[in-house]
């Protein structure tokens, strides 16, 4: 995320007033440089993307974007509540927003100062639109080897900015741009439980005593009930007898215990009482923030149906109608051959697949058994008597069959990692609790059921699938509609009640995300696109002055 980047004078800002209405020659030349610059700041306030902001103002006809207090106040309110999404208000220039939201603050500014303030406000809006739609961080910058995502479309971000400023309610527009999936909402709910607990640290601790369980009575039960309510574990209906430990309270205790990694027996003994009295686990809050951020990297505009591979939980889920319709255990990559995190489109299945031995494995072979064939890479023809370890000359291929390394079916979503989902003859491995055992691909425990469900909208039923599998011929079958497939590495998930489940960071990826998440973001990786043409008129000398941009190290140019 480090860069040495060009700096330009922000002289165009001083020209961009409602009175001019058009760009001068100076604006045109400066704006071109502004578009090419990546990491810039105005009066110490960094810009996420100077190029995107430049086009945003071009589309506005070079007019100011912020003239009324209501949109500024609405944006400030969203920013101050952004911690509920795992952000920090500082991610969106909160102090500058507060200063500019004060009555008369904008009206008191003139010339370059007024224009700089307008751009700073627009950058805060751009950051909010960007971070909530795509995540604060660029996953490729975090780990290029194991994270994939294309550069972001500037058009979508600019449309979000225009829509927010043109909407009657800026907050409603930004919250309603797209539907966030249930697993994001569940984890966000878990964050609210832990964040809400921070407000209770000043309360007197609940008194100790005998274990409270179903049937217990007394003031301690009523106090327990009220404390759980404050922690977000409310019962569905208020009890007639709050001093009685009933079934509803027992379930609330279980929910609290599950959410805090305790044994969920529904009774309040010394261990559960200690956590109730000190429920704030900052490490869990950090884990939630890390994984909310990861979810944002791939979750934008998901349709109702998709495949969700939960790598760190060794599970795959078929989602239909925005709900999990079917799940199966999976095996994922080992620590030295990790399953990457990315989003793609699952578009076809291969029945009776062949398997080409990876070069890393081929190098270790000295002789090819009759289970394999040797293919000359130059001619594509089968040969006999060749040296199987000569991976530059030959490919080692395993023919279809029940002992094939890919089993009887593989599920294809072409990607640069050559990672896909497939069957396996090694069924016993699915009985293990930790299943990071593959060379990177995802092995599926119940592949035939998965294939049947994926093809249920086509003419392929289970009988037709089985008829192909009885033979040895490879068959390619397209899905009637491709499905998004998300390979997510999540070290924390939550259920619908917000009860947190923490997983082992088997690949050791959390620290890098945590470190970057608390640092200011200097720029976004935006896809190249054709900028709008600039229009020029003769410069107005009465408007010319300049504001210096600084790069991230604070030095002026």
Coordinates of C-alpha atoms in Angstrom, one line a residue:
X1 CA 0.0 0.0 0.0
X2 CA 3.1 2.2 -0.1
X3 CA 3.6 4.4 -3.1
X4 CA 5.8 7.3 -4.2
X5 CA 3.3 9.5 -6.1
X6 CA 3.2 12.7 -8.1
X7 CA 1.9 15.9 -6.5
X8 CA 0.1 18.7 -8.2
X9 CA -1.1 22.1 -7.1
X10 CA -4.8 22.2 -6.4
X11 CA -5.2 25.4 -8.3
X12 CA -8.3 24.0 -10.0
X13 CA -10.2 24.1 -6.7
X14 CA -9.9 27.9 -6.6
X15 CA -11.4 28.0 -10.1
X16 CA -14.3 25.7 -9.4
X17 CA -17.0 28.1 -8.3
X18 CA -20.6 28.4 -9.2
X19 CA -19.8 31.7 -11.0
X20 CA -17.5 30.2 -13.5
X21 CA -19.6 27.1 -14.4
X22 CA -16.9 25.8 -16.7
X23 CA -13.2 24.8 -16.5
X24 CA -10.5 27.2 -17.5
X25 CA -7.4 26.1 -19.5
X26 CA -5.5 26.0 -16.2
X27 CA -8.2 23.8 -14.7
X28 CA -8.1 21.4 -17.7
X29 CA -4.3 20.9 -17.5
X30 CA -4.3 20.7 -13.7
X31 CA -7.3 18.3 -13.7
X32 CA -5.5 15.9 -16.0
X33 CA -2.6 15.7 -13.5
X34 CA -5.1 15.5 -10.7
X35 CA -6.7 12.4 -12.3
X36 CA -3.3 10.7 -12.6
X37 CA -2.4 11.3 -9.0
X38 CA -3.1 8.6 -6.5
X39 CA -2.2 9.6 -2.9
X40 CA -2.9 13.2 -2.1
X41 CA -4.1 15.3 0.8
X42 CA -5.7 18.7 1.2
X43 CA -4.8 20.5 4.4
X44 CA -3.8 17.2 5.9
X45 CA -7.0 15.4 4.9
X46 CA -6.1 12.6 2.5
X47 CA -8.1 11.9 -0.6
X48 CA -9.1 8.3 -1.3
X49 CA -9.1 8.7 -5.1
X50 CA -8.3 12.1 -6.6
X51 CA -9.3 10.7 -10.0
X52 CA -12.8 9.6 -8.9
X53 CA -13.4 13.0 -7.1
X54 CA -12.3 14.8 -10.2
X55 CA -14.8 13.0 -12.4
X56 CA -17.5 13.5 -9.8
X57 CA -17.1 17.3 -10.0
X58 CA -16.8 17.2 -13.8
X59 CA -20.2 15.4 -13.9
X60 CA -21.6 18.1 -11.7
X61 CA -20.6 20.8 -14.2
X62 CA -17.8 22.0 -11.8
X63 CA -20.3 23.1 -9.2
X64 CA -19.9 22.7 -5.5
X65 CA -21.6 19.6 -3.9
X66 CA -22.2 20.8 -0.4
X67 CA -24.3 23.9 0.2
X68 CA -27.0 22.8 2.7
X69 CA -26.4 21.7 6.3
X70 CA -28.8 18.7 6.2
X71 CA -26.6 16.3 4.1
X72 CA -23.6 17.2 6.1
X73 CA -25.4 16.4 9.4
X74 CA -26.8 13.2 7.9
X75 CA -23.3 12.1 6.8
X76 CA -21.9 13.0 10.2
X77 CA -24.5 10.9 11.9
X78 CA -23.7 7.9 9.7
X79 CA -20.0 8.3 10.4
X80 CA -20.4 8.6 14.1
X81 CA -22.4 5.3 14.1
X82 CA -20.0 3.5 11.7
X83 CA -18.5 1.6 14.6
X84 CA -21.6 -0.6 14.4
X85 CA -20.2 -1.9 11.1
X86 CA -16.7 -2.4 12.5
X87 CA -15.2 0.9 11.2
X88 CA -13.8 3.8 13.2
X89 CA -15.3 7.2 12.7
X90 CA -11.8 8.5 12.0
X91 CA -11.9 6.5 8.8
X92 CA -14.2 9.2 7.4
X93 CA -12.6 12.5 8.6
X94 CA -15.0 12.7 11.5
X95 CA -13.4 15.7 13.1
X96 CA -13.5 17.7 9.9
X97 CA -17.2 16.7 9.4
X98 CA -18.0 17.9 12.9
X99 CA -16.3 21.2 12.3
X100 CA -18.0 21.8 9.0
X101 CA -21.4 20.7 10.3
X102 CA -21.5 23.6 12.9
X103 CA -24.0 26.3 12.0
X104 CA -22.5 28.8 9.6
X105 CA -19.2 26.9 9.2
X106 CA -19.4 26.6 5.4
X107 CA -20.7 30.1 4.9
X108 CA -17.8 31.6 6.8
X109 CA -15.3 30.1 4.3
X110 CA -14.3 31.8 1.1
X111 CA -12.2 31.1 -1.9
X112 CA -9.7 28.3 -1.7
X113 CA -10.8 27.4 1.9
X114 CA -14.4 27.0 0.9
X115 CA -13.5 24.8 -2.1
X116 CA -11.1 22.7 -0.1
X117 CA -13.9 22.1 2.5
X118 CA -16.2 21.0 -0.3
X119 CA -13.7 18.5 -1.6
X120 CA -13.0 17.2 1.9
X121 CA -16.7 16.6 2.5
X122 CA -17.0 14.8 -0.9
X123 CA -14.0 12.6 0.1
X124 CA -15.8 11.6 3.3
X125 CA -18.8 10.6 1.3
X126 CA -16.7 8.7 -1.2
X127 CA -15.0 6.8 1.6
X128 CA -18.3 5.9 3.2
X129 CA -19.7 4.7 -0.2
X130 CA -16.5 2.8 -0.9
X131 CA -16.0 1.2 2.6
X132 CA -19.5 0.1 3.1
X133 CA -19.9 -1.4 -0.4
X134 CA -16.4 -2.9 -0.9
X135 CA -14.6 -2.8 2.4
X136 CA -12.1 -0.3 3.7
X137 CA -9.1 -2.3 2.6
X138 CA -7.9 -3.7 -0.7
X139 CA -7.7 -7.4 -0.2
X140 CA -5.0 -7.7 -2.9
X141 CA -2.9 -5.2 -1.1
X142 CA -3.2 -7.2 2.1
X143 CA -2.2 -10.5 0.5
X144 CA -1.8 -10.7 -3.2
X145 CA -1.1 -14.4 -3.2
X146 CA -4.2 -15.5 -1.3
X147 CA -6.7 -12.8 -2.0
X148 CA -8.3 -11.9 -5.4
X149 CA -10.6 -9.1 -6.4
X150 CA -10.8 -7.0 -9.5
X151 CA -10.2 -3.2 -9.4
X152 CA -13.3 -1.3 -8.4
X153 CA -15.6 0.5 -10.8
X154 CA -15.4 4.2 -10.4
X155 CA -18.8 4.6 -12.1
X156 CA -20.5 2.7 -9.3
X157 CA -18.9 4.9 -6.6
X158 CA -19.7 8.1 -8.4
X159 CA -23.3 7.0 -8.9
X160 CA -23.5 6.3 -5.1
X161 CA -22.2 9.8 -4.4
X162 CA -24.7 11.5 -6.8
X163 CA -27.5 9.4 -5.5
X164 CA -26.8 10.2 -1.9
X165 CA -26.7 14.0 -2.5
X166 CA -29.8 13.9 -4.7
X167 CA -31.8 11.7 -2.3
X168 CA -34.3 13.2 0.1
X169 CA -32.6 11.2 2.9
X170 CA -28.9 10.7 2.4
X171 CA -28.7 8.0 5.1
X172 CA -31.7 6.0 3.8
X173 CA -30.1 6.0 0.3
X174 CA -26.7 4.8 1.5
X175 CA -28.2 2.1 3.7
X176 CA -30.5 0.9 0.9
X177 CA -28.1 0.6 -2.0
X178 CA -27.9 -3.2 -1.9
X179 CA -29.1 -6.0 0.4
X180 CA -26.4 -7.2 2.8
X181 CA -26.4 -11.0 3.2
X182 CA -27.7 -12.7 6.4
X183 CA -24.2 -13.8 7.5
X184 CA -23.0 -10.2 7.5
X185 CA -26.0 -9.1 9.5
X186 CA -25.5 -11.9 11.9
X187 CA -21.9 -11.0 12.6
X188 CA -22.9 -7.3 12.9
X189 CA -25.4 -8.3 15.5
X190 CA -22.7 -10.1 17.4
X191 CA -20.6 -6.9 17.4
X192 CA -23.6 -5.0 18.9
X193 CA -23.7 -7.5 21.8
X194 CA -20.0 -6.9 22.6
X195 CA -20.0 -3.2 21.9
X196 CA -23.1 -2.7 24.1
X197 CA -21.4 -4.5 26.9
X198 CA -18.8 -1.8 27.0
X199 CA -21.4 0.6 28.3
X200 CA -22.0 -1.6 31.3
X201 CA -18.5 -1.7 32.7
X202 CA -19.5 1.0 35.3
X203 CA -22.3 -1.2 36.7
X204 CA -22.0 -2.9 40.0
X205 CA -21.1 -6.6 39.5
X206 CA -23.8 -9.2 40.2
X207 CA -23.4 -10.8 43.6
X208 CA -22.0 -14.3 43.9
X209 CA -23.7 -17.2 45.6
X210 CA -25.1 -20.6 44.7
X211 CA -25.5 -21.7 41.1
X212 CA -28.6 -20.2 39.5
X213 CA -30.5 -22.6 37.3
X214 CA -34.0 -23.6 36.3
X215 CA -36.3 -23.2 39.3
X216 CA -34.1 -20.8 41.3
X217 CA -35.9 -17.9 42.9
X218 CA -34.9 -14.6 44.5
X219 CA -33.5 -11.1 43.9
X220 CA -30.3 -12.5 42.3
X221 CA -32.5 -14.1 39.5
X222 CA -34.2 -10.7 38.8
X223 CA -30.8 -9.0 38.7
X224 CA -29.5 -11.6 36.3
X225 CA -32.5 -11.2 34.1
X226 CA -32.0 -7.4 33.9
X227 CA -28.3 -7.7 33.2
X228 CA -28.8 -10.1 30.4
X229 CA -31.4 -7.7 28.9
X230 CA -28.9 -4.9 29.0
X231 CA -26.3 -7.2 27.3
X232 CA -28.8 -7.8 24.4
X233 CA -30.0 -11.2 25.4
X234 CA -33.6 -10.3 26.1
X235 CA -36.5 -12.8 26.4
X236 CA -39.2 -12.6 23.8
X237 CA -41.9 -11.6 26.3
X238 CA -41.5 -9.9 29.8
X239 CA -42.0 -12.5 32.5
X240 CA -44.8 -12.5 35.1
X241 CA -42.3 -13.4 37.8
X242 CA -38.9 -11.9 37.1
X243 CA -37.5 -13.4 40.3
X244 CA -38.1 -16.9 39.1
X245 CA -35.5 -18.7 36.9
X246 CA -37.8 -20.0 34.2
X247 CA -37.2 -21.7 30.8
X248 CA -37.0 -18.4 28.9
X249 CA -34.3 -17.2 31.2
X250 CA -32.5 -20.5 30.9
X251 CA -32.4 -20.1 27.1
X252 CA -31.2 -16.5 27.4
X253 CA -28.3 -17.8 29.6
X254 CA -27.5 -20.4 27.0
X255 CA -27.5 -17.8 24.2
X256 CA -25.1 -15.7 26.3
X257 CA -22.9 -18.7 27.0
X258 CA -22.8 -19.7 23.3
X259 CA -21.9 -16.2 22.3
X260 CA -19.0 -16.0 24.7
X261 CA -17.5 -19.5 24.1
X262 CA -18.8 -21.0 27.3
X263 CA -20.4 -24.4 27.9
X264 CA -24.1 -23.8 27.1
X265 CA -25.8 -25.5 30.1
X266 CA -28.2 -22.7 30.9
X267 CA -27.0 -22.4 34.5
X268 CA -25.1 -19.5 36.0
X269 CA -22.1 -20.8 38.0
X270 CA -18.9 -19.0 38.9
X271 CA -17.4 -19.0 35.4
X272 CA -20.6 -17.7 33.6
X273 CA -21.1 -15.1 36.4
X274 CA -17.5 -13.9 35.9
X275 CA -18.1 -13.3 32.2
X276 CA -21.4 -11.6 32.8
X277 CA -19.7 -9.2 35.2
X278 CA -16.9 -8.6 32.8
X279 CA -18.4 -9.3 29.3
X280 CA -16.1 -7.1 27.2
X281 CA -13.6 -9.3 25.4
X282 CA -11.7 -6.8 23.2
X283 CA -10.0 -9.7 21.3
X284 CA -13.4 -10.9 20.2
X285 CA -14.5 -7.5 19.1
X286 CA -11.3 -7.2 17.1
X287 CA -12.0 -10.7 15.6
X288 CA -15.5 -9.5 14.6
X289 CA -14.2 -6.3 13.0
X290 CA -11.6 -8.3 11.0
X291 CA -14.2 -10.7 9.6
X292 CA -16.9 -8.0 8.9
X293 CA -14.2 -6.4 6.7
X294 CA -13.4 -9.6 4.9
X295 CA -17.1 -10.1 4.3
X296 CA -17.3 -6.7 2.6
X297 CA -14.6 -7.6 0.1
X298 CA -16.9 -10.0 -1.8
X299 CA -20.5 -9.4 -0.7
X300 CA -21.6 -6.6 -3.0
X301 CA -24.8 -7.2 -5.0
X302 CA -25.1 -10.9 -4.3
X303 CA -28.2 -12.5 -5.9
X304 CA -30.5 -14.7 -3.8
X305 CA -28.7 -18.0 -4.9
X306 CA -25.0 -18.7 -4.5
X307 CA -22.5 -21.1 -3.2
X308 CA -20.7 -20.2 0.1
X309 CA -17.5 -22.0 1.0
X310 CA -16.6 -21.3 4.6
X311 CA -12.9 -22.3 4.4
X312 CA -12.0 -21.8 8.1
X313 CA -15.1 -23.8 9.2
X314 CA -14.5 -26.6 6.6
X315 CA -18.0 -26.3 5.3
X316 CA -19.8 -25.4 2.0
X317 CA -23.3 -24.1 1.8
X318 CA -25.8 -23.8 -1.0
X319 CA -27.8 -20.7 -0.5
X320 CA -31.2 -20.4 -2.2
X321 CA -33.5 -17.4 -1.7
X322 CA -30.9 -15.8 0.7
X323 CA -31.1 -18.8 3.1
X324 CA -28.9 -21.8 3.5
X325 CA -30.7 -24.7 1.7
X326 CA -28.1 -27.4 2.1
X327 CA -24.6 -27.8 3.6
X328 CA -21.8 -30.3 3.4
X329 CA -18.4 -30.8 5.0
X330 CA -15.4 -30.0 2.9
X331 CA -11.6 -30.4 3.0
X332 CA -9.5 -27.3 2.2
X333 CA -5.9 -26.5 1.6
X334 CA -3.1 -27.2 4.0
X335 CA -1.1 -24.3 5.6
X336 CA 1.6 -24.6 2.9
X337 CA -1.0 -24.9 0.0
X338 CA -3.8 -22.6 1.2
X339 CA -7.2 -22.3 -0.3
X340 CA -7.4 -18.7 -1.6
X341 CA -10.2 -16.2 -0.9
X342 CA -12.1 -14.9 -3.9
X343 CA -15.4 -14.7 -5.7
X344 CA -16.2 -16.3 -9.1
X345 CA -19.0 -18.0 -11.1
X346 CA -19.6 -21.7 -10.9
X347 CA -20.8 -22.5 -14.5
X348 CA -20.3 -26.2 -15.2
X349 CA -19.7 -29.6 -13.8
X350 CA -17.4 -32.4 -15.1
X351 CA -18.6 -35.9 -14.6
X352 CA -15.9 -38.7 -14.7
X353 CA -13.1 -36.1 -14.7
X354 CA -9.5 -36.9 -15.4
X355 CA -6.8 -35.6 -13.1
X356 CA -3.5 -34.0 -14.1
X357 CA -0.8 -34.4 -11.5
X358 CA 0.5 -31.0 -10.3
X359 CA 4.1 -30.4 -11.1
X360 CA 5.0 -30.3 -7.4
X361 CA 3.9 -33.9 -7.0
X362 CA 5.2 -35.0 -10.4
X363 CA 8.7 -34.0 -9.4
X364 CA 8.7 -36.7 -6.7
X365 CA 7.6 -39.5 -9.0
X366 CA 10.2 -41.9 -10.4
X367 CA 7.8 -44.4 -12.1
X368 CA 4.3 -44.1 -13.5
X369 CA 2.0 -47.0 -12.4
X370 CA -0.7 -48.3 -14.7
X371 CA -3.2 -46.0 -13.0
X372 CA -1.7 -43.1 -14.9
X373 CA -0.9 -42.2 -18.5
X374 CA 1.9 -40.0 -19.8
X375 CA 1.1 -37.1 -22.2
X376 CA 3.7 -35.4 -24.3
X377 CA 3.2 -31.6 -23.7
X378 CA 4.4 -30.8 -27.2
X379 CA 2.1 -33.1 -29.2
X380 CA -0.7 -33.7 -26.7
X381 CA -0.4 -37.5 -27.4
X382 CA -0.1 -40.4 -25.1
X383 CA 3.4 -41.9 -24.9
X384 CA 4.9 -44.9 -23.1
X385 CA 8.4 -45.3 -21.7
X386 CA 9.0 -41.6 -21.0
X387 CA 10.5 -40.2 -17.8
X388 CA 7.6 -39.1 -15.6
X389 CA 9.8 -36.7 -13.5
X390 CA 10.5 -34.7 -16.7
X391 CA 7.6 -32.3 -16.0
X392 CA 8.7 -29.9 -18.7
X393 CA 8.2 -32.5 -21.3
X394 CA 5.3 -34.7 -19.9
X395 CA 2.0 -34.4 -18.1
X396 CA 1.0 -37.3 -15.8
X397 CA -2.8 -37.9 -16.1
X398 CA -5.0 -40.2 -14.1
X399 CA -8.0 -41.6 -16.1
X400 CA -11.6 -41.4 -14.8
X401 CA -12.7 -43.9 -12.3
X402 CA -13.7 -44.4 -8.6
X403 CA -10.0 -44.1 -7.6
X404 CA -9.4 -40.9 -9.4
X405 CA -8.0 -38.1 -7.2
X406 CA -10.9 -35.9 -8.1
X407 CA -13.5 -38.7 -7.6
X408 CA -16.4 -38.8 -10.0
X409 CA -17.3 -35.1 -10.3
X410 CA -15.7 -31.7 -10.1
X411 CA -17.4 -28.3 -9.9
X412 CA -15.7 -25.6 -12.1
X413 CA -15.3 -21.9 -11.7
X414 CA -12.2 -20.9 -13.7
X415 CA -9.7 -18.8 -11.8
X416 CA -6.0 -18.0 -11.8
X417 CA -5.4 -20.3 -8.9
X418 CA -6.8 -23.4 -10.7
X419 CA -8.9 -24.0 -7.6
X420 CA -12.2 -25.8 -7.8
X421 CA -14.5 -28.1 -5.8
X422 CA -14.5 -31.9 -6.4
X423 CA -15.2 -35.3 -5.1
X424 CA -12.5 -37.5 -3.5
X425 CA -12.0 -41.2 -2.9
X426 CA -10.5 -40.4 0.6
X427 CA -13.9 -40.3 2.4
X428 CA -12.5 -41.1 5.9
X429 CA -10.8 -37.7 6.1
X430 CA -14.2 -36.0 6.4
X431 CA -14.5 -37.5 9.9
X432 CA -11.7 -35.2 11.2
X433 CA -12.6 -31.9 12.9
X434 CA -9.7 -30.0 11.4
X435 CA -9.7 -30.6 7.6
X436 CA -7.0 -28.4 6.1
X437 CA -5.6 -31.3 4.2
X438 CA -5.7 -30.6 0.5
X439 CA -3.4 -29.0 -2.0
X440 CA -5.7 -26.0 -2.3
X441 CA -8.8 -27.3 -4.0
X442 CA -12.0 -27.9 -2.0
X443 CA -13.0 -31.6 -1.6
X444 CA -16.7 -32.1 -1.0
X445 CA -18.1 -34.8 1.3
X446 CA -21.5 -35.2 -0.5
X447 CA -20.6 -34.3 -4.2
X448 CA -23.5 -36.3 -5.8
X449 CA -26.1 -34.5 -3.8
X450 CA -24.4 -31.2 -4.5
X451 CA -24.4 -32.0 -8.2
X452 CA -28.1 -33.0 -8.1
X453 CA -29.0 -29.7 -6.4
X454 CA -27.0 -27.6 -8.8
X455 CA -28.6 -29.2 -11.8
X456 CA -32.2 -29.4 -10.5
X457 CA -33.2 -26.5 -12.8
X458 CA -31.9 -28.3 -15.9
X459 CA -32.8 -31.6 -17.5
X460 CA -30.2 -33.5 -15.4
X461 CA -31.8 -35.5 -12.6
X462 CA -30.0 -37.9 -10.3
X463 CA -30.8 -40.9 -12.6
X464 CA -29.2 -39.2 -15.6
X465 CA -26.1 -38.2 -13.5
X466 CA -25.8 -41.8 -12.3
X467 CA -26.1 -43.2 -15.8
X468 CA -23.0 -41.2 -16.9
X469 CA -21.1 -42.2 -13.8
X470 CA -21.6 -45.9 -14.5
X471 CA -19.4 -45.5 -17.6
X472 CA -15.9 -44.0 -17.9
X473 CA -16.5 -41.2 -20.4
X474 CA -15.9 -37.6 -19.3
X475 CA -18.9 -35.4 -19.6
X476 CA -19.2 -31.6 -19.3
X477 CA -22.5 -30.3 -18.0
X478 CA -23.4 -26.6 -17.9
X479 CA -25.6 -25.1 -15.2
X480 CA -28.8 -23.6 -16.5
X481 CA -27.7 -20.4 -14.8
X482 CA -24.2 -19.8 -13.4
X483 CA -24.0 -19.3 -9.7
X484 CA -21.7 -17.0 -7.8
X485 CA -19.3 -19.0 -5.6
X486 CA -17.6 -17.3 -2.7
X487 CA -14.5 -18.8 -1.1
X488 CA -14.4 -17.0 2.2
X489 CA -11.7 -17.3 4.9
X490 CA -13.6 -16.3 8.0
X491 CA -12.2 -16.8 11.5
X492 CA -15.5 -15.6 13.1
X493 CA -19.2 -16.2 12.2
X494 CA -22.4 -15.7 14.2
X495 CA -25.8 -17.3 14.2
X496 CA -29.1 -15.4 13.6
X497 CA -29.2 -14.4 17.3
X498 CA -25.7 -12.9 17.1
X499 CA -24.0 -15.7 19.1
X500 CA -20.4 -15.6 18.1
X501 CA -18.4 -18.6 16.9
X502 CA -14.6 -18.1 16.7
X503 CA -12.5 -20.4 14.5
X504 CA -8.8 -21.0 14.6
X505 CA -6.8 -18.8 12.3
X506 CA -5.2 -21.8 10.6
X507 CA -3.6 -19.8 7.8
X508 CA -2.4 -17.0 10.1
X509 CA -4.0 -14.2 8.1
X510 CA -5.7 -12.2 10.8
X511 CA -2.8 -10.1 12.0
X512 CA -2.2 -8.5 8.7
X513 CA -5.9 -7.5 8.4
X514 CA -6.0 -6.2 12.0
X515 CA -2.9 -4.1 11.5
X516 CA -4.2 -2.5 8.2
X517 CA -7.7 -2.0 9.5
X518 CA -6.5 0.5 12.1
X519 CA -4.4 2.5 9.7
X520 CA -5.6 5.3 7.5
X521 CA -6.3 4.3 3.9
X522 CA -4.4 6.4 1.4
X523 CA -6.0 5.3 -1.9
X524 CA -8.4 2.8 -3.6
X525 CA -7.6 0.5 -6.5
X526 CA -9.9 1.8 -9.1
X527 CA -10.4 0.1 -12.5
X528 CA -9.2 2.1 -15.6
X529 CA -12.1 3.7 -17.4
X530 CA -12.6 6.6 -19.9
X531 CA -12.8 9.9 -18.2
X532 CA -15.3 12.5 -19.3
X533 CA -13.8 15.1 -21.6
X534 CA -12.9 18.5 -20.1
X535 CA -14.3 21.7 -21.4
X536 CA -12.2 24.9 -21.2
X537 CA -12.8 28.6 -21.4
X538 CA -10.4 31.5 -20.9
X539 CA -9.2 31.7 -17.2
X540 CA -10.7 34.3 -14.9
X541 CA -7.6 36.0 -13.3
X542 CA -9.7 37.2 -10.4
X543 CA -10.2 33.6 -9.2
X544 CA -6.7 32.3 -9.4
X545 CA -4.9 31.2 -6.3
X546 CA -3.8 27.9 -5.1
X547 CA -3.9 25.3 -2.3
X548 CA -1.0 23.0 -1.9
X549 CA -1.5 19.3 -1.9
X550 CA 0.7 17.2 0.3
X551 CA 1.6 13.6 0.0
X552 CA 1.3 11.1 2.9
X553 CA 4.6 12.0 4.5
X554 CA 3.4 15.5 4.9
X555 CA 6.0 17.2 2.7
X556 CA 4.7 20.0 0.4
X557 CA 5.5 20.3 -3.2

